[in-house]
Amino acid sequence: MRSLLFLAGLVCLSGPVFGQAGKFPPDSLVNVKVIPKNTPVMQVVGMMRNFAGALGVRCPFCHVGQEGQPLSSFDFAKDDKRTKLTARQMMRMVEEINRRLDTLPEHAQMTSHVEVTCQTCHRGVSRPMPLEQLIMETAQGSGVDSATRDYRALRERYYGRAAYDFGEPTLDVAAFRLARAGKYDESFAILKLNEEQFPGSSNAATFRGNINLMKGDTTAAIAAFREAVQRDSTNGEAQGRLRALTGGARGGPTRP
Ligand code: HEC
Ligand code: HEC
């Protein structure tokens, strides 16, 4: 309980929404199974705001009620939604994690502690799937055009937040996994999308070479590794591949 209550303390509760209709906030807790029943209702509401913020959702994501309607019309005690049941399990999981953290060596003597919260994993999204997995699964399930659209839309919405990693390796990893699954067209399309985000990247050309190798297209692989070395003469991986593929002579500077 400690970590959840700690969270609730951080939230500023104010605004005209509360207490207007006389039913929200409720006078007491009805159907709580993780939160102690005697917890002040406003503290619970603060905790709930943190849940919603951490998952990037609003109250009706977990509770029975209409978006845009007054909170007094919601039935917060009902357990009808899968997401609420999942959230309850997540609350128990977070408690367990923090109990485990308390047992770390020399933990008690440390001057500061990092508590795990919903935000630690969720970072503003309800299903905290790594971006490379999301792109790979979308490319396989709905096609690479969908995956490309999704990537652009997510970048538009979340760039600069902790939700997704828009750094260069993400799409490289997605492309590599697609190639491993034999989806070469999809893989090259995702690599192209990455090169659009990171023009002139030597690393991207290396990936293109490696995926051509997996595909068995040695000519294209050699061209890609040459491009990689052109872009960055210190790219050791591309140099090594070129040496192996061309017998050494034209693979770039040879080491003494
Ligand atoms: C991610 C899911 C989730 C979101 C979003 C969420 N809640 Fe909850 N809420 C829960 C869970 C789970 C419980 C039950 C906790 C327990 O069993 O101890 C709960 C319980 C409550 C209760 C106590 C109900 C009772 O039984 O008396 C209130 C009031 C409440 N939530 C209000 C809100 C409000 C207001 C919002 C929006 C700011 C909100 N919740 C957003 C999951 C959520
Ligand atoms: C250790 C990491 C972690 C923490 C901490 C965590 N979650 Fe989750 N949560 C996940 C993962 C991973 C999933 C997705 C599981 C899946 O769909 O395969 C998930 C899924 C969910 C879902 C279902 C979302 C959906 O769209 O299906 C809810 C609701 C949820 N979490 C609520 C919470 C709440 C509330 C907290 C804090 C009390 C919390 N989680 C803390 C990892 C975490």
Coordinates of C-alpha atoms and ligand atoms in Angstrom, one line a residue:
M1 CA 0.0 0.0 0.0
R2 CA 2.8 2.3 0.9
S3 CA 3.8 3.2 -2.7
L4 CA 0.3 3.8 -3.9
L5 CA -0.5 6.1 -0.9
F6 CA 2.8 7.9 -1.5
L7 CA 1.7 8.6 -5.1
A8 CA -1.6 9.9 -4.0
G9 CA 0.1 12.5 -1.8
L10 CA 1.8 14.1 -4.8
V11 CA -1.5 15.0 -6.5
C12 CA -3.1 18.3 -6.2
L13 CA -6.8 18.0 -5.8
S14 CA -8.7 21.0 -6.7
G15 CA -11.2 22.3 -9.2
P16 CA -14.9 22.7 -9.5
V17 CA -15.4 19.1 -10.6
F18 CA -15.4 17.8 -7.1
G19 CA -18.5 17.7 -4.8
Q20 CA -20.7 19.5 -7.2
A21 CA -23.5 16.9 -7.6
G22 CA -23.1 15.7 -4.0
K23 CA -22.3 12.1 -5.2
F24 CA -18.8 12.6 -6.3
P25 CA -16.5 12.2 -4.5
P26 CA -18.4 9.4 -2.7
D27 CA -18.8 9.5 1.1
S28 CA -17.0 6.1 1.5
L29 CA -15.4 3.3 -0.4
V30 CA -17.6 0.4 -1.4
N31 CA -15.7 -2.2 -3.4
V32 CA -12.0 -1.9 -2.8
K33 CA -9.9 -5.0 -2.5
V34 CA -6.4 -3.7 -2.6
I35 CA -6.8 -0.1 -1.1
P36 CA -7.5 -0.3 2.6
K37 CA -11.2 0.5 3.1
N38 CA -10.5 3.3 5.6
T39 CA -8.4 5.3 3.1
P40 CA -9.7 8.9 2.8
V41 CA -11.7 9.1 -0.4
M42 CA -9.9 12.1 -1.8
Q43 CA -6.6 10.2 -1.4
V44 CA -8.1 7.4 -3.5
V45 CA -9.2 9.9 -6.1
G46 CA -5.7 11.3 -6.2
M47 CA -4.4 7.8 -6.8
M48 CA -6.9 7.3 -9.6
R49 CA -5.7 10.5 -11.3
N50 CA -2.2 9.0 -11.2
F51 CA -3.4 5.8 -12.8
A52 CA -5.1 7.7 -15.5
G53 CA -2.1 9.9 -16.1
A54 CA 0.4 7.0 -16.2
L55 CA -1.7 5.1 -18.7
G56 CA -2.7 8.1 -20.8
V57 CA -6.4 7.3 -20.3
R58 CA -9.5 8.8 -18.5
C59 CA -11.7 7.4 -15.8
P60 CA -14.1 5.4 -18.2
F61 CA -11.2 3.3 -19.4
C62 CA -11.6 1.3 -16.2
H63 CA -15.0 2.5 -14.8
V64 CA -18.6 2.2 -15.9
G65 CA -19.6 5.7 -17.0
Q66 CA -19.9 8.0 -20.1
E67 CA -17.0 10.1 -21.2
G68 CA -17.9 13.8 -20.8
Q69 CA -20.7 13.1 -18.3
P70 CA -20.4 14.2 -14.6
L71 CA -18.4 11.8 -12.4
S72 CA -21.4 11.6 -10.1
S73 CA -23.1 9.6 -12.8
F74 CA -20.3 6.9 -12.8
D75 CA -20.5 3.6 -10.9
F76 CA -17.0 3.4 -9.6
A77 CA -17.7 0.4 -7.4
K78 CA -18.7 -1.9 -10.3
D79 CA -16.2 -4.5 -11.5
D80 CA -17.6 -4.8 -15.1
K81 CA -14.5 -3.8 -17.1
R82 CA -11.6 -6.1 -17.8
T83 CA -9.3 -3.2 -17.5
K84 CA -10.4 -2.5 -14.0
L85 CA -9.7 -6.1 -13.0
T86 CA -6.4 -5.9 -14.7
A87 CA -5.5 -2.7 -12.9
R88 CA -6.3 -4.4 -9.6
Q89 CA -3.8 -7.1 -10.4
M90 CA -1.3 -4.5 -11.5
M91 CA -1.7 -2.8 -8.1
R92 CA -0.9 -6.0 -6.4
M93 CA 2.1 -6.6 -8.7
V94 CA 3.5 -3.1 -8.0
E95 CA 3.2 -3.8 -4.2
E96 CA 5.1 -7.0 -4.7
I97 CA 7.8 -5.4 -6.8
N98 CA 8.3 -2.7 -4.2
R99 CA 8.4 -5.3 -1.4
R100 CA 11.1 -7.1 -3.3
L101 CA 13.1 -3.8 -3.9
D102 CA 13.1 -3.4 -0.1
T103 CA 15.2 -6.6 0.2
L104 CA 18.0 -5.4 -2.1
P105 CA 21.5 -5.5 -0.5
E106 CA 22.2 -2.4 1.6
H107 CA 18.9 -1.0 0.5
A108 CA 18.0 0.3 4.0
Q109 CA 21.2 2.3 4.3
M110 CA 20.7 4.1 0.9
T111 CA 19.9 7.7 1.2
S112 CA 17.3 7.7 -1.6
H113 CA 15.0 5.0 -3.0
V114 CA 13.4 4.6 -6.4
E115 CA 9.8 3.3 -6.1
V116 CA 8.2 1.5 -8.9
T117 CA 4.9 3.0 -9.9
C118 CA 2.5 2.5 -12.8
Q119 CA 4.4 5.2 -14.7
T120 CA 7.7 3.2 -14.5
C121 CA 6.4 0.8 -17.1
H122 CA 3.4 2.5 -18.7
R123 CA 5.0 5.9 -19.4
G124 CA 1.7 7.4 -20.7
V125 CA 0.4 4.4 -22.7
S126 CA -2.2 1.8 -21.6
R127 CA -0.4 -1.2 -23.1
P128 CA 3.3 -0.5 -22.7
M129 CA 4.6 -2.4 -25.8
P130 CA 8.1 -1.6 -27.0
L131 CA 7.9 0.3 -30.3
E132 CA 10.0 -2.3 -32.2
Q133 CA 7.5 -5.0 -31.2
L134 CA 4.6 -2.8 -32.1
I135 CA 6.0 -2.0 -35.5
M136 CA 7.0 -5.6 -36.2
E137 CA 3.6 -7.0 -35.1
T138 CA 1.7 -4.4 -37.2
A139 CA 3.8 -5.0 -40.2
Q140 CA 3.2 -8.7 -40.0
G141 CA -0.5 -8.5 -39.1
S142 CA -1.8 -5.5 -41.1
G143 CA 1.0 -4.8 -43.6
V144 CA 3.9 -2.5 -43.8
D145 CA 1.9 0.5 -44.9
S146 CA -0.1 0.3 -41.7
A147 CA 3.1 0.0 -39.7
T148 CA 4.6 3.0 -41.4
R149 CA 1.5 5.1 -40.8
D150 CA 1.4 4.0 -37.1
Y151 CA 5.1 4.9 -36.7
R152 CA 4.5 8.4 -38.1
A153 CA 1.4 9.0 -36.0
L154 CA 3.1 7.8 -32.8
R155 CA 6.1 9.9 -33.5
E156 CA 3.8 12.9 -34.1
R157 CA 2.0 12.3 -30.8
Y158 CA 4.7 11.1 -28.5
Y159 CA 8.1 12.4 -29.6
G160 CA 9.9 13.9 -26.7
R161 CA 7.9 11.9 -24.2
A162 CA 9.0 8.7 -22.4
A163 CA 6.3 6.6 -24.1
Y164 CA 8.3 5.3 -27.1
D165 CA 11.9 5.2 -28.1
F166 CA 12.2 7.0 -31.5
G167 CA 16.0 6.5 -31.6
E168 CA 17.6 4.8 -34.6
P169 CA 18.0 1.3 -33.2
T170 CA 14.2 0.8 -32.8
L171 CA 13.3 0.3 -36.5
D172 CA 16.6 -1.5 -37.1
V173 CA 15.6 -4.1 -34.6
A174 CA 12.0 -4.3 -36.1
A175 CA 13.5 -4.7 -39.6
F176 CA 15.9 -7.4 -38.4
R177 CA 13.1 -9.4 -36.7
L178 CA 11.0 -9.1 -39.9
A179 CA 13.9 -10.4 -41.9
R180 CA 14.4 -13.3 -39.5
A181 CA 10.7 -14.1 -40.1
G182 CA 11.4 -14.2 -43.8
K183 CA 9.5 -11.0 -44.5
Y184 CA 12.1 -9.3 -46.6
D185 CA 9.9 -6.7 -48.4
E186 CA 8.5 -5.5 -45.1
S187 CA 12.0 -5.5 -43.6
F188 CA 13.4 -3.3 -46.4
A189 CA 10.4 -0.9 -46.2
I190 CA 10.9 -0.4 -42.4
L191 CA 14.7 0.2 -43.0
K192 CA 13.8 2.8 -45.6
L193 CA 11.5 4.5 -43.1
N194 CA 14.4 4.6 -40.7
E195 CA 16.8 6.0 -43.3
E196 CA 14.2 8.7 -43.9
Q197 CA 14.4 9.6 -40.1
F198 CA 18.2 9.3 -40.0
P199 CA 19.5 10.3 -43.4
G200 CA 23.1 9.3 -44.1
S201 CA 23.3 6.8 -41.3
S202 CA 26.2 4.4 -41.7
N203 CA 24.6 2.0 -39.3
A204 CA 21.4 1.9 -41.4
A205 CA 23.4 0.9 -44.5
T206 CA 25.1 -1.9 -42.4
F207 CA 21.7 -3.2 -41.5
R208 CA 20.6 -3.1 -45.1
G209 CA 23.7 -5.1 -46.0
N210 CA 23.1 -7.7 -43.2
I211 CA 19.5 -8.2 -44.3
N212 CA 20.6 -8.6 -47.9
L213 CA 23.0 -11.2 -46.7
M214 CA 20.2 -13.1 -44.8
K215 CA 18.2 -12.9 -48.0
G216 CA 21.2 -14.3 -50.0
D217 CA 21.7 -11.3 -52.2
T218 CA 25.4 -10.9 -52.0
T219 CA 25.7 -8.2 -54.6
A220 CA 23.2 -5.9 -52.9
A221 CA 24.9 -6.7 -49.6
I222 CA 28.4 -5.6 -50.9
A223 CA 26.9 -2.4 -52.3
A224 CA 25.2 -1.6 -48.9
F225 CA 28.4 -2.3 -46.9
R226 CA 30.4 -0.1 -49.3
E227 CA 27.9 2.7 -48.8
A228 CA 28.2 2.1 -45.0
V229 CA 32.0 2.6 -45.2
Q230 CA 31.6 5.6 -47.4
R231 CA 29.3 7.2 -44.9
D232 CA 31.6 6.4 -42.0
S233 CA 35.2 5.1 -42.7
T234 CA 35.4 3.8 -39.1
N235 CA 32.5 1.4 -39.4
G236 CA 34.3 -1.8 -38.5
E237 CA 31.4 -4.1 -38.9
A238 CA 30.8 -3.1 -42.5
Q239 CA 34.6 -3.2 -43.2
G240 CA 34.8 -6.7 -41.8
R241 CA 31.8 -7.9 -43.9
L242 CA 33.4 -6.4 -47.0
R243 CA 36.7 -8.2 -46.4
A244 CA 34.9 -11.5 -45.9
L245 CA 32.7 -11.0 -49.0
T246 CA 35.3 -9.7 -51.4
G247 CA 38.4 -11.5 -50.2
G248 CA 39.9 -8.5 -48.5
A249 CA 41.4 -6.4 -51.2
R250 CA 38.7 -3.8 -51.7
G251 CA 37.1 -4.0 -48.3
G252 CA 38.5 -0.7 -47.2
P253 CA 41.6 0.1 -45.2
T254 CA 43.3 -3.2 -44.1
R255 CA 44.8 -3.4 -40.7
P256 CA 48.5 -4.0 -40.2
Ligands
HEC1 C1 -6.4 1.9 -14.9 C2 -7.7 1.7 -14.4 C3 -8.3 2.8 -13.6 C4 -8.5 4.1 -13.9 C5 -8.1 4.8 -15.2 C6 -9.3 4.7 -12.9 N1 -9.5 3.8 -11.9 FE1 -10.7 4.1 -10.2 N2 -10.3 2.2 -9.6 C7 -9.6 1.3 -10.3 C8 -9.5 0.1 -9.5 C9 -8.7 -1.2 -9.9 C10 -10.2 0.3 -8.3 C11 -10.4 -0.7 -7.2 C12 -9.2 -0.6 -6.3 C13 -9.3 -1.7 -5.2 O1 -9.9 -2.7 -5.4 O2 -8.6 -1.5 -4.1 C14 -10.7 1.7 -8.5 C15 -11.5 2.3 -7.5 C16 -12.1 3.6 -7.6 C17 -12.9 4.2 -6.6 C18 -13.5 3.5 -5.4 C19 -14.7 2.8 -5.8 C20 -15.3 2.0 -4.6 O3 -15.4 0.8 -4.6 O4 -15.7 2.7 -3.6 C21 -13.2 5.4 -7.1 C22 -14.1 6.5 -6.4 C23 -12.5 5.6 -8.3 N3 -11.8 4.5 -8.6 C24 -12.5 6.8 -9.0 C25 -11.8 7.0 -10.2 C26 -11.7 8.2 -10.9 C27 -12.4 9.5 -10.5 C28 -11.0 8.0 -12.0 C29 -10.5 9.0 -13.1 C30 -9.8 10.1 -12.6 C31 -10.5 6.6 -12.0 N4 -11.0 6.0 -10.9 C32 -9.7 6.0 -12.9 C33 -9.0 1.5 -11.6 C34 -9.0 2.6 -12.3
HEC2 C1 6.4 -3.9 -14.3 C2 5.8 -3.1 -15.3 C3 4.3 -2.6 -15.1 C4 3.9 -1.9 -14.0 C5 4.7 -1.3 -12.8 C6 2.5 -1.7 -14.2 N1 2.1 -2.3 -15.4 FE1 0.2 -2.3 -16.2 N2 0.9 -3.4 -17.7 C7 2.2 -3.8 -17.9 C8 2.3 -4.6 -19.1 C9 3.5 -5.3 -19.7 C10 1.0 -4.7 -19.7 C11 0.5 -5.3 -21.0 C12 0.2 -6.8 -20.8 C13 -0.2 -7.3 -22.2 O1 -1.2 -6.8 -22.7 O2 0.3 -8.3 -22.6 C14 0.1 -3.9 -18.8 C15 -1.2 -3.8 -19.0 C16 -2.0 -3.0 -18.1 C17 -3.4 -2.8 -18.3 C18 -4.3 -3.4 -19.5 C19 -4.2 -2.4 -20.6 C20 -4.9 -2.9 -21.9 O3 -5.2 -2.0 -22.7 O4 -5.2 -4.1 -22.0 C21 -3.9 -2.0 -17.3 C22 -5.3 -1.5 -17.1 C23 -2.8 -1.7 -16.5 N3 -1.7 -2.3 -17.0 C24 -2.8 -0.9 -15.3 C25 -1.7 -0.7 -14.5 C26 -1.8 0.1 -13.3 C27 -3.0 0.8 -12.8 C28 -0.5 0.1 -12.8 C29 0.0 0.7 -11.4 C30 -0.8 0.3 -10.3 C31 0.3 -0.7 -13.6 N4 -0.4 -1.2 -14.7 C32 1.7 -1.0 -13.4 C33 3.3 -3.6 -17.1 C34 3.2 -2.9 -15.9

